[in-house]
Coordinates of N, CA and C in Angstrom, one line a residue:
X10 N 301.2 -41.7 -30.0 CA 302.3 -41.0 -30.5 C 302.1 -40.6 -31.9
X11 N 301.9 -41.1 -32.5 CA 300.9 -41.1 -34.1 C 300.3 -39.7 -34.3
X12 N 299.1 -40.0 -33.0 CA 298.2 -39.2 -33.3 C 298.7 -37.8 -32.9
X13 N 299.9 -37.4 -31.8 CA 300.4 -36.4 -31.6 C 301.2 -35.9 -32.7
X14 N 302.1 -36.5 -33.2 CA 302.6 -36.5 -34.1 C 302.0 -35.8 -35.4
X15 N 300.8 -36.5 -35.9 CA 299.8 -35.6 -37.1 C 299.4 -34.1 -36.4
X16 N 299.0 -34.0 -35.3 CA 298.4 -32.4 -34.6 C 299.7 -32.1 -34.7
X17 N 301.0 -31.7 -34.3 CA 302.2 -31.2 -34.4 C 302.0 -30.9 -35.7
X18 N 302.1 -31.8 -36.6 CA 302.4 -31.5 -38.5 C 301.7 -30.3 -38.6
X19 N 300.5 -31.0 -38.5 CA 299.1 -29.2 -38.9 C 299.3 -28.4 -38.2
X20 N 299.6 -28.0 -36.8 CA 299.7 -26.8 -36.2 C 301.2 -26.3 -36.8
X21 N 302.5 -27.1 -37.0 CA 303.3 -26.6 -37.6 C 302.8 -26.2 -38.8
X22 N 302.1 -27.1 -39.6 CA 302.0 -26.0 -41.1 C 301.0 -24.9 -41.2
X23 N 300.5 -25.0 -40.3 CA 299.4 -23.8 -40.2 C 300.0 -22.8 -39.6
X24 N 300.6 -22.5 -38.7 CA 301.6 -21.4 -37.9 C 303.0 -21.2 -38.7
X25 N 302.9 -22.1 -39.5 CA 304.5 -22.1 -40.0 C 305.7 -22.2 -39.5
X26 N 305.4 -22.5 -38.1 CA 306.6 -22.8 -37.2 C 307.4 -24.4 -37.9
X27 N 308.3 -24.3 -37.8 CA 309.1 -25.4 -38.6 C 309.7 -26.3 -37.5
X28 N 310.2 -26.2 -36.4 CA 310.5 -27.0 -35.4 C 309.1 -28.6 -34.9
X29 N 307.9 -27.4 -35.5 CA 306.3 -28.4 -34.9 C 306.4 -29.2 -36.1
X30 N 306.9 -28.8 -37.1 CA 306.6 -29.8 -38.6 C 307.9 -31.1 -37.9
X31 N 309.1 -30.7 -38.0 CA 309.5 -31.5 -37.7 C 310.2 -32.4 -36.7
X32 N 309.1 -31.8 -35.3 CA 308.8 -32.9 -34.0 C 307.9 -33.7 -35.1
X33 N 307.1 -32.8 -35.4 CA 305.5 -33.9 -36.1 C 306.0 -35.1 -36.9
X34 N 307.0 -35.0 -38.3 CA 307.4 -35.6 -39.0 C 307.7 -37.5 -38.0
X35 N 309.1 -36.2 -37.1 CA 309.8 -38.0 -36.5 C 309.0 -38.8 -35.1
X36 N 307.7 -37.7 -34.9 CA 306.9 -38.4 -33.8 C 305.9 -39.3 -34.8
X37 N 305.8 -39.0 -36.2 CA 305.0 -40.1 -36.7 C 305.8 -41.3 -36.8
X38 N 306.9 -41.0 -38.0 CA 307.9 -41.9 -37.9 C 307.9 -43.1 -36.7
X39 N 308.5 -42.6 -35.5 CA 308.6 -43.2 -34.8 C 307.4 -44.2 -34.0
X40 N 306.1 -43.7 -34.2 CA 304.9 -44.2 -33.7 C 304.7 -45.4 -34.6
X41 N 305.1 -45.2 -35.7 CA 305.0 -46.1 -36.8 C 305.7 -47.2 -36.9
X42 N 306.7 -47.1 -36.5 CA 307.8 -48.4 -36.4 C 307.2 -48.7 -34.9
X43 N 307.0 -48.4 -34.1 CA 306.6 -49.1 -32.8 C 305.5 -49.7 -33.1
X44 N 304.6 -49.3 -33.8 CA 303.5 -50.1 -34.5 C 303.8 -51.3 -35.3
X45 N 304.6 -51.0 -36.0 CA 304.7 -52.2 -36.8 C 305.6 -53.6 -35.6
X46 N 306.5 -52.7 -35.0 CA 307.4 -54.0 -34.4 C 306.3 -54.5 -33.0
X47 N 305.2 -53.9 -32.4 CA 304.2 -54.3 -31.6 C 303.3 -55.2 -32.8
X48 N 302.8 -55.0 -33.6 CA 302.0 -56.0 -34.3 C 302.9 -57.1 -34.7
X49 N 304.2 -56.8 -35.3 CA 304.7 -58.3 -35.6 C 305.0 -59.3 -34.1
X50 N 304.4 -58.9 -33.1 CA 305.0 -59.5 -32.0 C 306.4 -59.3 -31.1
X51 N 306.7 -58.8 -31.5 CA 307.9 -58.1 -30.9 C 308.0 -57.2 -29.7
X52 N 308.5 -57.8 -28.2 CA 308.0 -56.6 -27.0 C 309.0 -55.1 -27.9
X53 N 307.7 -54.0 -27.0 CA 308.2 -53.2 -27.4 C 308.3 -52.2 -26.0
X54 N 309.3 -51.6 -25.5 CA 309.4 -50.7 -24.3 C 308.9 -52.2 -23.2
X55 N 308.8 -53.4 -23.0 CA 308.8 -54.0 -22.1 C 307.1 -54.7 -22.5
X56 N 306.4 -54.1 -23.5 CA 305.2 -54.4 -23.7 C 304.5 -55.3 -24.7
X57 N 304.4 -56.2 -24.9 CA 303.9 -57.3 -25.8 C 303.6 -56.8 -27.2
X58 N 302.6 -55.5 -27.0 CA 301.5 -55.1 -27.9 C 301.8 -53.3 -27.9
X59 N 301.9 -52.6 -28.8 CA 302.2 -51.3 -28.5 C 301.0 -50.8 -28.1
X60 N 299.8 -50.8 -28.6 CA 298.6 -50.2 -28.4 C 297.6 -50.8 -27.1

């Protein structure tokens, strides 16, 4: 999700489409907290470990 998230950013800032910048922004965002609440141990979507 992360990594989708960064390709969205650059294709939005390179095309200047503004909708890709900000899917890209809240699909980092959100890849990020799932990261963090999977590493502190925390199930996440039913899954122990997000990665």
């Amino acid at each position: 999700m992360i990594a989708l998230g960064i390709i969205l950013l650059i294709v939005g800032f390179l095309t200047g489409i503004s909708i890709l910048w900000t899917l890209g922004i809240i699909l980092v965002v959100i890849g990020a907290v799932f990261w963090i609440l999977g590493s502190t141990g925390h199930a996440v979507a039913g899954r122990r470990h997000y990665w």
